[in-house]
mmCIF file of C-alpha atoms and ligand atoms in Angstrom:
data_model
loop_
_atom_site.group_PDB
_atom_site.id
_atom_site.type_symbol
_atom_site.label_atom_id
_atom_site.label_comp_id
_atom_site.label_asym_id
_atom_site.label_seq_id
_atom_site.Cartn_x
_atom_site.Cartn_y
_atom_site.Cartn_z
ATOM 1 C CA MET A 1 0.000 0.000 0.000
ATOM 2 C CA ASN A 2 1.361 3.416 -0.989
ATOM 3 C CA GLY A 3 1.193 6.478 1.214
ATOM 4 C CA ARG A 4 -0.603 6.445 4.523
ATOM 5 C CA GLY A 5 -2.954 3.593 3.810
ATOM 6 C CA LEU A 6 -6.422 2.628 2.711
ATOM 7 C CA ILE A 7 -9.675 4.188 3.937
ATOM 8 C CA LEU A 8 -12.786 2.108 3.326
ATOM 9 C CA VAL A 9 -15.837 4.298 2.682
ATOM 10 C CA LEU A 10 -18.883 2.179 3.426
ATOM 11 C CA SER A 11 -22.402 3.116 2.338
ATOM 12 C CA GLY A 12 -25.529 1.334 3.493
ATOM 13 C CA PRO A 13 -29.087 0.905 2.244
ATOM 14 C CA ASN A 14 -30.702 3.415 -0.093
ATOM 15 C CA LEU A 15 -27.611 5.582 -0.400
ATOM 16 C CA ASN A 16 -27.367 4.373 -4.017
ATOM 17 C CA LEU A 17 -30.464 6.535 -4.605
ATOM 18 C CA LEU A 18 -28.834 9.787 -3.496
ATOM 19 C CA GLY A 19 -29.532 12.569 -5.956
ATOM 20 C CA GLU A 20 -33.080 11.279 -6.503
ATOM 21 C CA ARG A 21 -34.005 10.271 -2.976
ATOM 22 C CA GLU A 22 -35.722 12.932 -0.836
ATOM 23 C CA PRO A 23 -33.481 15.745 -2.145
ATOM 24 C CA ALA A 24 -34.913 18.232 0.357
ATOM 25 C CA ILE A 25 -33.307 16.110 3.095
ATOM 26 C CA TYR A 26 -30.295 14.520 1.416
ATOM 27 C CA GLY A 27 -29.455 17.053 -1.284
ATOM 28 C CA THR A 28 -28.996 16.604 -5.013
ATOM 29 C CA GLN A 29 -25.462 15.234 -5.017
ATOM 30 C CA THR A 30 -25.078 11.568 -5.903
ATOM 31 C CA LEU A 31 -23.159 8.955 -3.959
ATOM 32 C CA ASP A 32 -20.465 9.130 -6.651
ATOM 33 C CA ASP A 33 -20.148 12.855 -5.902
ATOM 34 C CA HIS A 34 -19.592 12.110 -2.202
ATOM 35 C CA VAL A 35 -17.035 9.412 -2.978
ATOM 36 C CA ALA A 36 -15.244 11.918 -5.237
ATOM 37 C CA THR A 37 -15.210 14.418 -2.356
ATOM 38 C CA ALA A 38 -13.715 11.778 -0.049
ATOM 39 C CA SER A 39 -11.189 10.756 -2.707
ATOM 40 C CA GLU A 40 -10.013 14.344 -3.223
ATOM 41 C CA ALA A 41 -9.518 14.803 0.514
ATOM 42 C CA ALA A 42 -7.763 11.438 0.717
ATOM 43 C CA THR A 43 -5.393 12.255 -2.135
ATOM 44 C CA ALA A 44 -4.552 15.573 -0.473
ATOM 45 C CA THR A 45 -3.614 13.790 2.748
ATOM 46 C CA GLY A 46 -1.892 10.737 1.275
ATOM 47 C CA PHE A 47 -4.610 8.111 1.703
ATOM 48 C CA THR A 48 -6.315 5.869 -0.821
ATOM 49 C CA ILE A 49 -10.100 5.364 -0.883
ATOM 50 C CA GLU A 50 -12.031 2.188 -1.550
ATOM 51 C CA HIS A 51 -15.820 2.503 -1.669
ATOM 52 C CA ARG A 52 -18.509 -0.113 -1.181
ATOM 53 C CA GLN A 53 -22.276 0.444 -1.227
ATOM 54 C CA THR A 54 -24.730 -2.289 -0.391
ATOM 55 C CA ASN A 55 -28.369 -2.542 0.581
ATOM 56 C CA HIS A 56 -27.677 -5.715 2.611
ATOM 57 C CA GLU A 57 -26.703 -5.840 6.276
ATOM 58 C CA GLY A 58 -24.603 -9.013 5.950
ATOM 59 C CA ASP A 59 -22.628 -7.495 3.082
ATOM 60 C CA LEU A 60 -21.799 -4.498 5.262
ATOM 61 C CA VAL A 61 -20.569 -6.868 7.989
ATOM 62 C CA GLU A 62 -18.439 -8.754 5.465
ATOM 63 C CA ALA A 63 -17.016 -5.517 4.068
ATOM 64 C CA VAL A 64 -15.944 -4.489 7.579
ATOM 65 C CA GLN A 65 -14.431 -7.925 8.199
ATOM 66 C CA GLY A 66 -12.620 -7.673 4.865
ATOM 67 C CA ALA A 67 -11.086 -4.356 5.913
ATOM 68 C CA ARG A 68 -9.364 -5.980 8.903
ATOM 69 C CA GLY A 69 -5.605 -5.799 8.475
ATOM 70 C CA ARG A 70 -6.046 -4.004 5.131
ATOM 71 C CA ALA A 71 -7.579 -0.594 5.844
ATOM 72 C CA VAL A 72 -6.404 1.961 8.391
ATOM 73 C CA ALA A 73 -9.865 3.517 8.724
ATOM 74 C CA ILE A 74 -13.523 3.065 7.878
ATOM 75 C CA ILE A 75 -15.831 5.992 7.123
ATOM 76 C CA VAL A 76 -19.322 4.578 7.449
ATOM 77 C CA ASN A 77 -22.751 5.902 6.570
ATOM 78 C CA ALA A 78 -24.890 2.868 7.277
ATOM 79 C CA GLY A 79 -28.178 4.587 6.428
ATOM 80 C CA ALA A 80 -31.090 3.273 8.503
ATOM 81 C CA LEU A 81 -28.951 0.327 9.668
ATOM 82 C CA SER A 82 -27.096 2.875 11.814
ATOM 83 C CA HIS A 83 -30.122 2.787 14.091
ATOM 84 C CA THR A 84 -30.635 -0.979 14.260
ATOM 85 C CA SER A 85 -27.636 -3.103 13.290
ATOM 86 C CA TRP A 86 -25.911 -4.692 16.265
ATOM 87 C CA SER A 87 -24.095 -7.040 13.871
ATOM 88 C CA LEU A 88 -22.524 -4.018 12.182
ATOM 89 C CA HIS A 89 -21.695 -2.645 15.659
ATOM 90 C CA ASP A 90 -19.913 -5.899 16.522
ATOM 91 C CA ALA A 91 -18.040 -6.046 13.203
ATOM 92 C CA LEU A 92 -16.816 -2.467 13.679
ATOM 93 C CA ALA A 93 -15.817 -3.271 17.268
ATOM 94 C CA ALA A 94 -13.542 -5.992 15.884
ATOM 95 C CA PHE A 95 -11.894 -3.568 13.420
ATOM 96 C CA ASP A 96 -8.669 -2.193 14.871
ATOM 97 C CA GLY A 97 -8.436 1.019 12.806
ATOM 98 C CA VAL A 98 -10.224 4.355 13.061
ATOM 99 C CA VAL A 99 -14.013 4.404 12.551
ATOM 100 C CA VAL A 100 -15.812 7.647 11.653
ATOM 101 C CA GLU A 101 -19.609 7.698 11.316
ATOM 102 C CA VAL A 102 -21.140 10.059 8.742
ATOM 103 C CA HIS A 103 -24.693 11.169 8.059
ATOM 104 C CA LEU A 104 -25.705 13.682 5.407
ATOM 105 C CA SER A 105 -28.709 14.813 7.415
ATOM 106 C CA ASN A 106 -28.787 15.513 11.143
ATOM 107 C CA PRO A 107 -30.583 12.464 12.589
ATOM 108 C CA ALA A 108 -30.904 14.143 15.996
ATOM 109 C CA ALA A 109 -33.196 16.751 14.440
ATOM 110 C CA ARG A 110 -35.432 14.161 12.752
ATOM 111 C CA GLU A 111 -37.810 11.353 13.811
ATOM 112 C CA PRO A 112 -37.155 9.739 17.208
ATOM 113 C CA PHE A 113 -36.142 6.380 15.657
ATOM 114 C CA ARG A 114 -33.140 8.160 14.123
ATOM 115 C CA HIS A 115 -31.929 9.605 17.424
ATOM 116 C CA THR A 116 -29.981 6.507 18.449
ATOM 117 C CA SER A 117 -27.032 5.170 16.497
ATOM 118 C CA VAL A 118 -25.986 1.702 17.593
ATOM 119 C CA ILE A 119 -22.656 2.135 15.807
ATOM 120 C CA ALA A 120 -21.827 5.393 17.599
ATOM 121 C CA PRO A 121 -20.287 3.544 20.597
ATOM 122 C CA VAL A 122 -17.681 1.923 18.334
ATOM 123 C CA ALA A 123 -16.877 5.059 16.305
ATOM 124 C CA ALA A 124 -14.275 7.677 17.178
ATOM 125 C CA GLY A 125 -16.924 10.269 16.371
ATOM 126 C CA CYS A 126 -19.810 11.208 14.163
ATOM 127 C CA ILE A 127 -20.154 13.945 11.520
ATOM 128 C CA ALA A 128 -23.795 14.677 10.773
ATOM 129 C CA GLY A 129 -25.891 17.380 9.210
ATOM 130 C CA PHE A 130 -23.376 18.927 6.821
ATOM 131 C CA GLY A 131 -24.376 17.119 3.630
ATOM 132 C CA GLY A 132 -21.509 16.182 1.324
ATOM 133 C CA LEU A 133 -19.066 18.318 3.292
ATOM 134 C CA GLY A 134 -19.251 15.544 5.895
ATOM 135 C CA TYR A 135 -17.209 13.240 3.682
ATOM 136 C CA ARG A 136 -14.350 15.748 3.487
ATOM 137 C CA LEU A 137 -14.544 16.380 7.233
ATOM 138 C CA ALA A 138 -14.508 12.627 7.869
ATOM 139 C CA VAL A 139 -11.285 12.166 5.870
ATOM 140 C CA GLU A 140 -9.763 15.130 7.731
ATOM 141 C CA ALA A 141 -10.764 13.499 11.034
ATOM 142 C CA VAL A 142 -9.096 10.243 9.972
ATOM 143 C CA ASP A 143 -5.999 12.206 8.933
ATOM 144 C CA GLN A 144 -5.778 13.961 12.310
ATOM 145 C CA LEU A 145 -6.556 10.873 14.386
ATOM 146 C CA ILE A 146 -3.946 8.779 12.604
ATOM 147 C CA ALA A 147 -1.363 11.564 12.741
ATOM 148 C CA GLY A 148 -2.016 11.863 16.468
ATOM 149 C CA SER A 149 -1.798 8.148 17.123
ATOM 150 C CA THR A 150 1.464 7.765 15.169
ATOM 151 C CA GLY A 151 3.002 10.963 16.523
ATOM 152 C CA SER A 152 3.788 12.244 13.008
HETATM 153 C C1 DQA B 201 -28.687 8.889 6.847
HETATM 154 C C2 DQA B 201 -29.667 9.096 8.019
HETATM 155 C C3 DQA B 201 -30.434 7.820 8.290
HETATM 156 O O1 DQA B 201 -31.360 8.026 9.360
HETATM 157 C C4 DQA B 201 -31.218 7.401 7.058
HETATM 158 O O2 DQA B 201 -31.888 6.181 7.303
HETATM 159 C C5 DQA B 201 -30.378 7.315 5.842
HETATM 160 C C6 DQA B 201 -29.395 8.368 5.599
HETATM 161 C C7 DQA B 201 -27.988 10.206 6.462
HETATM 162 O O3 DQA B 201 -26.974 10.127 5.779
HETATM 163 O O4 DQA B 201 -28.467 11.290 6.820
HETATM 164 O O5 DQA B 201 -30.541 6.439 5.008
HETATM 165 O O6 DQA B 201 -27.710 7.957 7.254
#
């Protein structure tokens, strides 16, 4: 692996519909746009991005397992599974790199079922409510956290 390592950007259910899906809430940018934002920030800081989107909980778990020993960080927007998936929680708990949770919208300002994230306890932090900017901020958070932990 060149540079500072691989960041897995993981996208959960319905995020493939971004751009068309409830644009008043999620904006008009597509998932490809957000991955491009993350990639630009990663290139600027010496990381490489790999992106995976799936609508299936088990595939998210397997993607996290597959990142073990390979990726230095995971930036995860698990969509509605953020609020329900203990199997994703456990998979992320077994990942030894940095985990940053991202949401385009601000779940705390929406329906009560969105107020709890079950992956929040195994993330270093959460960036929510800033739309696509969140993906750049998430890469910057990874950059800072890894710089801090390596002392560079
Ligand atoms: C979301 C927020 C979730 O509550 C929702 O189910 C999504 C998208 C966001 O990015 O704002 O699918 O994760």
